[in-house]
Each structure stands twice: as C-alpha cells, then as structure tokens.
XYZ file of C-alpha atoms in Angstrom:
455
model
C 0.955 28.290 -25.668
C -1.747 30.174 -27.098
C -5.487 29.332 -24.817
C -7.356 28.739 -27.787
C -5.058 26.392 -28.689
C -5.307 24.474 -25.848
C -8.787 23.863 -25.241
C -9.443 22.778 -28.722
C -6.770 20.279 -27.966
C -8.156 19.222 -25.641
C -11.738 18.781 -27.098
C -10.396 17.540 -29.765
C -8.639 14.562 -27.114
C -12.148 14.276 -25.596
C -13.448 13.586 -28.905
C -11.065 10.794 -30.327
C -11.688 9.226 -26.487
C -15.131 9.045 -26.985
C -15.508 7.764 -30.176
C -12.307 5.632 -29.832
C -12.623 3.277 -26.342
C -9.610 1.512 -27.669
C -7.450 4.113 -27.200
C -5.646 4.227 -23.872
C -6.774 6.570 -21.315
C -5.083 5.387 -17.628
C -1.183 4.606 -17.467
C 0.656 2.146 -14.844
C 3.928 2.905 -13.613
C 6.403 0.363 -11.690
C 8.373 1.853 -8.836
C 10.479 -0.873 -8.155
C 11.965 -0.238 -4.594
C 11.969 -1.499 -1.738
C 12.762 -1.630 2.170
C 13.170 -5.188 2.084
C 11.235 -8.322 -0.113
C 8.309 -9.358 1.588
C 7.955 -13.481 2.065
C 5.389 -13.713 -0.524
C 6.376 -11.059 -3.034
C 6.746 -12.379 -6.608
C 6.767 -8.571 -7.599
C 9.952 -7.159 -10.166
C 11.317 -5.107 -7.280
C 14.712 -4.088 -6.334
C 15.804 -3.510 -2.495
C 17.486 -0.685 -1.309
C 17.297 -1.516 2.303
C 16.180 0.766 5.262
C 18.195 3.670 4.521
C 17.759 4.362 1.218
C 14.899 6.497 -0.891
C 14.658 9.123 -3.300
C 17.136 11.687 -1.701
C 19.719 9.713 -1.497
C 19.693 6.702 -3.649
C 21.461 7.146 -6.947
C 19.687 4.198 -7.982
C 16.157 5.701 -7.517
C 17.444 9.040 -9.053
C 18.669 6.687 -12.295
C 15.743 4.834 -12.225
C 13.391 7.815 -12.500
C 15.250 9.102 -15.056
C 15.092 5.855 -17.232
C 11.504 6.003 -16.409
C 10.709 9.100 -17.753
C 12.918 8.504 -20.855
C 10.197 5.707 -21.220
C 7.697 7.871 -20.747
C 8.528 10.486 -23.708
C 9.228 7.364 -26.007
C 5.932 6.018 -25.422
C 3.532 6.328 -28.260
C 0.462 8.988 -27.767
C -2.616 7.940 -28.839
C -4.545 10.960 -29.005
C -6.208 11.093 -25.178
C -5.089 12.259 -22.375
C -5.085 10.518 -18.886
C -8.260 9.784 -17.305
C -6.155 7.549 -13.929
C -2.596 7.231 -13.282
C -1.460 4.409 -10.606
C 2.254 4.080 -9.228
C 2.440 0.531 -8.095
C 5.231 -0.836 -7.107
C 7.733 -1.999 -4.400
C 7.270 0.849 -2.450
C 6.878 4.042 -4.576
C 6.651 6.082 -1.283
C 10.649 5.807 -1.315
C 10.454 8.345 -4.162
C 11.182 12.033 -2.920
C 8.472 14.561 -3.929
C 10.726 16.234 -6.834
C 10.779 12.949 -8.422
C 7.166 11.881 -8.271
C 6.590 15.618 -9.713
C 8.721 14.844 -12.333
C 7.177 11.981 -13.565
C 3.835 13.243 -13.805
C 5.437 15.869 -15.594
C 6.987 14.028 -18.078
C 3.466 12.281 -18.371
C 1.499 15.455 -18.683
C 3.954 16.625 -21.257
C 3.585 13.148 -23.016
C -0.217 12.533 -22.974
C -1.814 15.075 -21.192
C -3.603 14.431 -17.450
C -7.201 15.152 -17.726
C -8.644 17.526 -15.056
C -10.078 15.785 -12.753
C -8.009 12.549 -13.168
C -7.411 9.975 -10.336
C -4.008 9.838 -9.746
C -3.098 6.703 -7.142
C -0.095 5.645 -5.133
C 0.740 2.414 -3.335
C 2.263 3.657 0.329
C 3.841 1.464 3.321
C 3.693 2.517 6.935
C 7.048 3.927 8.049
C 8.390 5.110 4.703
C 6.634 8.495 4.284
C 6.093 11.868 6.088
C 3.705 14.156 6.581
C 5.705 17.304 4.418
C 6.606 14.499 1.932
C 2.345 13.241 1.313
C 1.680 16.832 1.221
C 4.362 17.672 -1.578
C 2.758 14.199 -3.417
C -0.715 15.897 -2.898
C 0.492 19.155 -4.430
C 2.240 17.244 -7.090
C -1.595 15.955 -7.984
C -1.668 12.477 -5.888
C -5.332 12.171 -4.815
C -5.534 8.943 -3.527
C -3.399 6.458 -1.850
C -3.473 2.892 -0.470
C -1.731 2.116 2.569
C 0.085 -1.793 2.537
C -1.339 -2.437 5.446
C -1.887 -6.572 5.439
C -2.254 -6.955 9.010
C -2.936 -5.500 12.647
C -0.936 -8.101 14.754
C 3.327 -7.494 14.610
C 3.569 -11.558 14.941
C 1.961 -12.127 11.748
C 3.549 -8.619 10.080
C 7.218 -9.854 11.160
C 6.119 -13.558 9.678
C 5.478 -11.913 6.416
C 8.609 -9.968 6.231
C 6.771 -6.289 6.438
C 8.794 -4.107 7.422
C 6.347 -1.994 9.842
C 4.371 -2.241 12.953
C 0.954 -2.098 14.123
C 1.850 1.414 15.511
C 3.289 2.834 12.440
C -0.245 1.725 10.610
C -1.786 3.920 13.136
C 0.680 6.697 12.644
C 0.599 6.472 8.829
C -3.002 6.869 9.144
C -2.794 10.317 10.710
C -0.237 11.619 8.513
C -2.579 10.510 5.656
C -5.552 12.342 7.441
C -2.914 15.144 8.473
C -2.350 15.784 4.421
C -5.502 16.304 3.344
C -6.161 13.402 1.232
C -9.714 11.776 1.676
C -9.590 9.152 -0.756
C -7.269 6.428 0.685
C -7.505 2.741 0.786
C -5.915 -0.391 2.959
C -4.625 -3.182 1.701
C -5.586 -6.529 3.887
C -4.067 -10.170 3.320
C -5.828 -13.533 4.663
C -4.388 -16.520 4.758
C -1.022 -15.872 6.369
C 0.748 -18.447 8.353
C -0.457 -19.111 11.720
C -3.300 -16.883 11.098
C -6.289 -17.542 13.137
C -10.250 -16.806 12.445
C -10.134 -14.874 15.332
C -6.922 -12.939 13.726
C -8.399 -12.029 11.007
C -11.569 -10.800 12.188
C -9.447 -8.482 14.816
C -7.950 -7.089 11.179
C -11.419 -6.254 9.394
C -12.939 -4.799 12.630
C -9.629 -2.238 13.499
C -9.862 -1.247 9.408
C -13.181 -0.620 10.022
C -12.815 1.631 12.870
C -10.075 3.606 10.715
C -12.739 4.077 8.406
C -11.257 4.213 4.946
C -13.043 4.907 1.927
C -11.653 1.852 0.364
C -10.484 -1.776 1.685
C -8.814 -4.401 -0.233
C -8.849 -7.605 1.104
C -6.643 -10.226 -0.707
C -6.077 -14.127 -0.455
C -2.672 -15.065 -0.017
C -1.133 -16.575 -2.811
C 1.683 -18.740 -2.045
C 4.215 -18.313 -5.626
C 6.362 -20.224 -6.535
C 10.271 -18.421 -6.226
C 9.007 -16.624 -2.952
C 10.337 -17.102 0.443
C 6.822 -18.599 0.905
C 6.995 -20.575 -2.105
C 10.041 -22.684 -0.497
C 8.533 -22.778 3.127
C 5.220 -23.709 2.615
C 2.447 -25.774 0.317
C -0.491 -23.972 0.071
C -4.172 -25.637 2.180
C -0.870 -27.101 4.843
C 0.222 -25.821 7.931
C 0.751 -23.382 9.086
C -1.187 -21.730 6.432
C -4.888 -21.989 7.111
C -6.812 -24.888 5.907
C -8.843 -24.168 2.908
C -11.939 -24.630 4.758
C -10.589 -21.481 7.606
C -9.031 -19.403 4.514
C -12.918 -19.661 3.028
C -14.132 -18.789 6.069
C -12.007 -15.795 6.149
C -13.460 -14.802 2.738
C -16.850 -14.939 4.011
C -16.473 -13.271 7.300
C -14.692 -10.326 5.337
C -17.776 -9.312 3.645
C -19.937 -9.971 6.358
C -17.919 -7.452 8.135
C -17.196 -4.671 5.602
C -20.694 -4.749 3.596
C -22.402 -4.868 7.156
C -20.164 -1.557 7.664
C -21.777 0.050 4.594
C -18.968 -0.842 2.238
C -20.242 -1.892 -1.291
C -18.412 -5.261 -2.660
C -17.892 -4.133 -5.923
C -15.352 -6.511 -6.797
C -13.893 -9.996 -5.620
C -11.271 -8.693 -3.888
C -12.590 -4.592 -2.734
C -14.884 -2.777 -0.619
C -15.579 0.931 -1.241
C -17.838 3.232 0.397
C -20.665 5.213 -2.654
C -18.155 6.820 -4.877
C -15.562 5.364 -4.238
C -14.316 2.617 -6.165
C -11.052 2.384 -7.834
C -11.351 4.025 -11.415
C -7.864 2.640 -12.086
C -8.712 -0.954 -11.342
C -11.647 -0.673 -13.001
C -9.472 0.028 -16.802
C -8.376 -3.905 -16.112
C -11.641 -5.303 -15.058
C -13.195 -3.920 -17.817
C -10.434 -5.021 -20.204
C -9.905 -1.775 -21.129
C -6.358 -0.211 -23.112
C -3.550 1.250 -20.606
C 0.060 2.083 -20.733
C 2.599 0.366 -18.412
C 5.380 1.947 -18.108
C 8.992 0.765 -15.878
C 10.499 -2.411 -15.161
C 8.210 -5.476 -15.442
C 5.024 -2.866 -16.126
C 2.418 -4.837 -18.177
C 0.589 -2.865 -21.094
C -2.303 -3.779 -23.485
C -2.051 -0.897 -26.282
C -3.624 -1.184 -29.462
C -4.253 -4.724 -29.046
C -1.037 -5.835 -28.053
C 0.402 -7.287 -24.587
C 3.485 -5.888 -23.328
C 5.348 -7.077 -20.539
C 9.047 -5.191 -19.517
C 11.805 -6.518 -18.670
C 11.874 -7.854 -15.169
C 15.385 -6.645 -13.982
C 16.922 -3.499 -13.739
C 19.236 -3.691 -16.470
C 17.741 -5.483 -18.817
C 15.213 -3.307 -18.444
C 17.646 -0.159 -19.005
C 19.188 -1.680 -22.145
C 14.794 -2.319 -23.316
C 14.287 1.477 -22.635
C 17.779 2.392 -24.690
C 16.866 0.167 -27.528
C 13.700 2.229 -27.874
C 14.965 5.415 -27.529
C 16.124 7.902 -30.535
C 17.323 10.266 -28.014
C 20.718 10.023 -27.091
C 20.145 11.344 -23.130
C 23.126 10.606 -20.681
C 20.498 8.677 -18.725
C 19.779 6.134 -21.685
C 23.837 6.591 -23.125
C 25.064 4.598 -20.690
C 22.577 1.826 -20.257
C 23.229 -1.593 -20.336
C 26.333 -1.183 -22.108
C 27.874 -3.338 -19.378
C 25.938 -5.851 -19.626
C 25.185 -7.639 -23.468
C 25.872 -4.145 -25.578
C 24.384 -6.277 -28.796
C 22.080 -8.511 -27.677
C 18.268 -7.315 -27.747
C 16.998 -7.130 -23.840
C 14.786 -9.928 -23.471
C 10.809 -9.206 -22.919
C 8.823 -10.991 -20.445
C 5.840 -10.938 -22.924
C 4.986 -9.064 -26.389
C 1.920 -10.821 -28.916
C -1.116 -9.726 -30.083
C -4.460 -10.645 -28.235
C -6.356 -12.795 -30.259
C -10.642 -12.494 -30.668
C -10.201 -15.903 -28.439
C -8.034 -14.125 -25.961
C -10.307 -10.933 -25.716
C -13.197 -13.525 -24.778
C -11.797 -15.395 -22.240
C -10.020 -12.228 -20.937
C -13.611 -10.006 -20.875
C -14.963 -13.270 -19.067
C -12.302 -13.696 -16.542
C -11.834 -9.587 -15.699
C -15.035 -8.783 -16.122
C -16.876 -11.843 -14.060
C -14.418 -10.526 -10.987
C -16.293 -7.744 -10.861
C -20.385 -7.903 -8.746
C -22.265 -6.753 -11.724
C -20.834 -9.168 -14.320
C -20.421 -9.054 -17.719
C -23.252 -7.404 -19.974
C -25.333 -9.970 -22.159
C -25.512 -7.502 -25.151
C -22.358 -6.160 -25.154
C -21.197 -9.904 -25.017
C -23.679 -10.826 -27.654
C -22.274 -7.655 -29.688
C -18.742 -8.042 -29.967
C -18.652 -12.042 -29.969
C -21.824 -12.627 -31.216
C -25.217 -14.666 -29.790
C -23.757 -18.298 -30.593
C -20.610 -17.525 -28.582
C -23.025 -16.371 -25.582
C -24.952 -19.761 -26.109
C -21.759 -21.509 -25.472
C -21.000 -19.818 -22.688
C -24.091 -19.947 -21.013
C -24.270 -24.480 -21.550
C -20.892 -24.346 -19.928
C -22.409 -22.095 -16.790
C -25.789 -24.018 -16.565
C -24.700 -26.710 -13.667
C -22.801 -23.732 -11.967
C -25.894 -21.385 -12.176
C -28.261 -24.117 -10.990
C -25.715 -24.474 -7.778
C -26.321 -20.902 -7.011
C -22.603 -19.908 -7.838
C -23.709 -18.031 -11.049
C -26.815 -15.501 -11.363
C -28.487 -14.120 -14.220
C -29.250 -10.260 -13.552
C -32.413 -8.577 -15.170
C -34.421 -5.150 -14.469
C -36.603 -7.495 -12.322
C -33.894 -8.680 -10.415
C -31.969 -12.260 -10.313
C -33.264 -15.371 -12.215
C -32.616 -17.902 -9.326
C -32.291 -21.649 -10.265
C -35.629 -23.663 -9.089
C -38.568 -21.250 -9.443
C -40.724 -22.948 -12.173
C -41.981 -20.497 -14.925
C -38.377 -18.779 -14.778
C -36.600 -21.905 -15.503
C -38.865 -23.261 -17.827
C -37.307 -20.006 -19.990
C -34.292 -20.988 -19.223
C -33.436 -24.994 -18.739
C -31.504 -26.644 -20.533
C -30.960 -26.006 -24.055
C -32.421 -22.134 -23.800
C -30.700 -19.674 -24.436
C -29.581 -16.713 -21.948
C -31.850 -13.003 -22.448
C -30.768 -10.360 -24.545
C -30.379 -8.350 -22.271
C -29.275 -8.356 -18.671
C -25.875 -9.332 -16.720
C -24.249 -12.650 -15.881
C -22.538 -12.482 -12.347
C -20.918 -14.651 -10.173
C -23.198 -15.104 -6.896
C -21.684 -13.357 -3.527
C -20.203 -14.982 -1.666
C -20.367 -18.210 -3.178
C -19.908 -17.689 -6.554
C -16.856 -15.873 -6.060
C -15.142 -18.348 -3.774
C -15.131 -20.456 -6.497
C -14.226 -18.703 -9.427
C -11.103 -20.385 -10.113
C -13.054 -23.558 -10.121
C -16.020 -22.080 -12.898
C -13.651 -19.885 -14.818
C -11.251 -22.912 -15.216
C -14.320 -25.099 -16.607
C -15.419 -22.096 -19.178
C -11.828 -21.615 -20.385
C -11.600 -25.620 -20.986
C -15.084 -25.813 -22.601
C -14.646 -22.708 -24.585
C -11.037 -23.644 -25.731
C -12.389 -26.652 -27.214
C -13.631 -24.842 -30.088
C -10.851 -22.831 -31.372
C-alpha cells in the first residue's frame, strides 16, 4: 500500500478520535478456556482440562477462528486501537500462531495504534518461556499473572490449578521474556483465610515487585461451586469485620510500598496504571468481541452469547461471508431459531448517569464536577450532591479542589457548603480512602435509589 496513503490514514483516524470520544478506541476479547473452573468463577468459560491448549485442541483452533470471523464482521468506526485486553478463562492456552492471528485480524479490521497497550490475562503453569516471547513478538506488552494466593491450602480450596512454586516460576519466565509491565491478581476473602494469610500474600507480591497489583474481594455468585457451599459474612469465609480488615491492611501495605491506589480494587507503581481498565471506569466506548464479551458501541450494550454454540450460531447470523468456519455453525443445534443474547438495548441519559457515577466514583480521583455539570447539567449535580451530604459529612465522600479536600466540620468551609448549597463548579467528588471505598456499595446503592426516584 502506497506510504502516503497510509499515514494520512492514519491522521485522518487520529483526527475522527479526537474530535469523536464516542467512537471506540480499546477492544475486549473472551478466550474462553480453561484448565479447570475455579470454585468461584461465574465467568462464560469452557474447560479443556490439563492437557489441552492451542496446539492441540480443535476446539481452541475453531474457536479462534469463529473469533476472528467476529472480528472482520465487526463494524469500524473510524479509529484505530489505542488498548487491546484478552480476558478470559485462561487465554495463555492459546499457541503463539493463534494469538498472532487475532491481532492480525484486528489490525486488519481497525488498525492498532503504535504504541498501543496490548494486555493478556496469564495463569501459573500454563505458559513457557519460548511461548511469552512469541506473545511479546506478536505485540503483547503487558500481562497479569492469576495469581490469588501464596499458600497451596487456600489455592487447592479455590480450585486453582497451580502452586505457590509455579507463581514463582511464572514470575521468572515473565522476567526471562522481556516484558516489564506485568501485574498480579490477589483475592481476599477466601475460605479459611486468616489476617495473618493475607498479609503473608501482600508482603511476598511485594517482594516480587510488580508494576501492578490487583487486589479483589471475593464475591461469592450465585451458580458457583462457592455459591452452593457457602453464604457470604459465614464461615468459613471471613467475617465481614476480618474481610474489611483485609481491605484496609492491603493498602496499608502496597501504598506504604510506593504503589499509587488509583482505583478501588489496583495498585500501580507512576506510569503504570491499566489504560485498558481505565476505557470502563471512565465509561468510555469499546468493542467486545467472543463468547459472553460485553460491548458499549455507539451507545448500545452488547452482551454475547454465553455458550459456545449459541455463540457460534450469533457470529454466523452476523456474518455475510460464507467461511467454512462460520458454514457449519450451529447448524446442529436450532438451524432457525435466532441465538439468544445475554443483553442488547440502548443506554439511556439515566443509565449514562448512574453508570459515569458508579465507574467513575471507583476510581481515587472521582468524577469531575464540570464535566458532570456539562453533560447532565447543574440541577442533576444538585441532586446528587443532597443525596451524598450525610455520606460526605461521615468522611466516606470528599470534595476535591486546587486547595485540596473540603473536609466535613471546619466552619467557614461548611458554611459554603451545608445543607441546601450547592457543590463548586469546579473540582472532583471522590469517595474517601479507605473508608469511602469500603462502603461504596452501601452510598452508590442510596444515590441510585434517590436518583431513580426522579425518572
């Protein structure tokens, strides 16, 4: 293709993206498989068992290519990929040739922006050193490692299917392959999982030294192996009182390390954070693409199919190409029957709100007051702020200025803002850290009550 061409094209894409922050730039793909189903896994994943992956799995090889049939009958918006993330299940079970394939098929389809962050979820024990080098060549520049604990009793009670020494060796194969940007995954909350446990977890991360740490609450679903053994606050689970604990001790340990927490949930050394994550915090357009992927393109929720052939017969009913790999799909299972979809409406100016207010209040700096005020205008921000009043007086909410925070009981500051005033122009709302946080669920269920009553 004639140079010329191609760099106008791609001005041209950095043009519409600028102008346009509705159009998708970051796209989410499902790898379903896996070793085994972990106990609390509500996940659309598939299992292939421990001898199975990408080589020799004619499921993963039919898969892919369903996937990247997807892919080319996706819609392109006009800009090319600023993050890719392949979630999954485990997509480390995919050989090299077929990760390269896919982002491929998605550089063919969109284009990947130079310089892109392109992510991949990872478990201990199901990748080697040749294979995260042929990922890095492929363009893979950082990966998290599923990690969840450092003590086999509690991995083996979760159903993982690694040890503490393969974390250690997965590591240095990570290290080995050049990549610098990699992440672990932590889970509190596990049954029979002590203070002292947990704390053991945070400080061996720590020592690895990762630019990035996740460290997640268990959440006991309902249809998971968990979700039939256990009620969540009862033992052997931690009591609510130990799994806040746990919360609290996490970022005493990993902000005293010099990680920043940027987000309920993550840690990341300067630099560092997760630009993918960031597209859903922000409430931002992405693609989702395979089996039970979620998108939000051009204003409109998506959710796939959840099993494999339903999903199959979704991608052939889409498709005006008539590929072997989409010829044969679903026909064996309701030929004339359209594949059901999980989820497919259009988000309302209600639903952006409450969705900007829940993603966006995960995150430490809040939401912005003007761009809040902006696109849902100042008496929408008044409501919001009576609703947060009581929660902002308890310290769990805090009102961010250039001076700094607006803290509940100093007199001339909440004289300007008791009750009845109205919130600055200018400035972020937050939820306070630690505290504020913790109880989220608790303030965001309140606003989404209060709010609802007026639509």
């Amino acid at each position: 293709m004639n140079p010329t061409t191609d760099y106008l094209t791609f001005e041209l894409k950095k043009s519409v993206q600028a102008t346009n922050p509705s159009i998708p730039t970051s796209a989410y793909l499902h790898i379903p498989f896996c070793r085994r189903r972990c106990y609390y896994c509500d996940f659309p994943v598939f299992v292939v068992g421990d001898r199975k992956n990408g080589d020799n799995s004619g499921t993963i090889v039919q898969y892919v290519a369903v996937l990247c049939q997807e892919i080319q009958e996706t819609k392109n918006l006009g800009a090319s990929l600023n993050t890719v993330f392949f979630g999954g299940g485990t997509p480390s079970l995919l050989s090299v040739s077929q990760l390269s394939n896919i982002l491929e098929t998605l550089d063919g389809k969109f284009g990947i922006a130079a310089g892109a962050e392109i992510s991949i979820e990872i478990d201990p024990g199901t990748f080697t050193l040749e294979q995260l080098r042929g990922y890095a060549a492929a363009g893979v520049n950082r990966v998290s490692l599923g990690v969840q604990a450092f003590q086999d009793e509690l991995l083996q009670a979760c159903g993982r299917s690694h040890s503490v020494a393969e974390i250690f060796e997965a590591v240095e194969i990570v290290r080995s392959a050049g990549i610098v940007n990699f992440s672990l995954d932590l889970i509190s909350g596990l049954p029979h999982q002590t203070l002292e446990q947990w704390e053991a977890s945070l400080k061996s991360a720590v020592e690895i030294s990762p630019t990035h740490l996740s460290s997640y609450d268990l959440i006991v679903e309902q249809g998971t192996a968990f979700g039939r053994y256990f009620e969540a606050g009862a033992q052997p689970l931690p009591a609510d009182d130990t799994a806040a604990q746990m919360y609290r001790l996490a970022r005493e340990i990993l902000t005293g390390a010099g990680y920043e927490h940027y987000e309920i949930s993550n840690y990341a050394r300067s630099g560092y954070q997760c630009r993918h994550n960031r597209v859903y915090w922000e409430n931002r357009p992405y693609y989702g693409l395979g089996m039970g992927a979620a998108s939000y393109v051009e204003g409109r929720r998506l959710t796939r199919p959840r099993k494999t052939q339903e999903y199959y017969q979704w991608v052939r009913s889409i498709s005006h190409l008539n590929s072997p790999a989409t010829e044969q799909l679903g026909r064996e299972t309701q030929p004339d029957i359209d594949p059901p979809i999980e989820q497919n409406f259009q988000v309302s100016e209600n639903d952006v709100l409450l969705e900007t207010l829940m993603l966006g209040l995960r995150l430490a700096e809040g939401v912005s007051l003007s761009a809040l005020t902006q696109k849902f205008t100042q008496q929408t921000v008044d409501k919001i702020w009576r609703c947060l009043q009581p929660y902002w007086r308890q310290g769990w909410v805090e009102i961010m200025t250039e001076e700094g925070a607006i803290p509940y009981g100093i007199a001339r500051l909440h004289a300007t803002l008791g009750e009845g005033a109205k919130l600055p122009l200018s400035g972020n709302l937050r939820l306070s850290d630690p505290e504020g946080f913790l109880f989220s669920n608790t303030i965001l269920a309140d606003l989404f009550s209060k709010l609802g009553e007026d639509n």
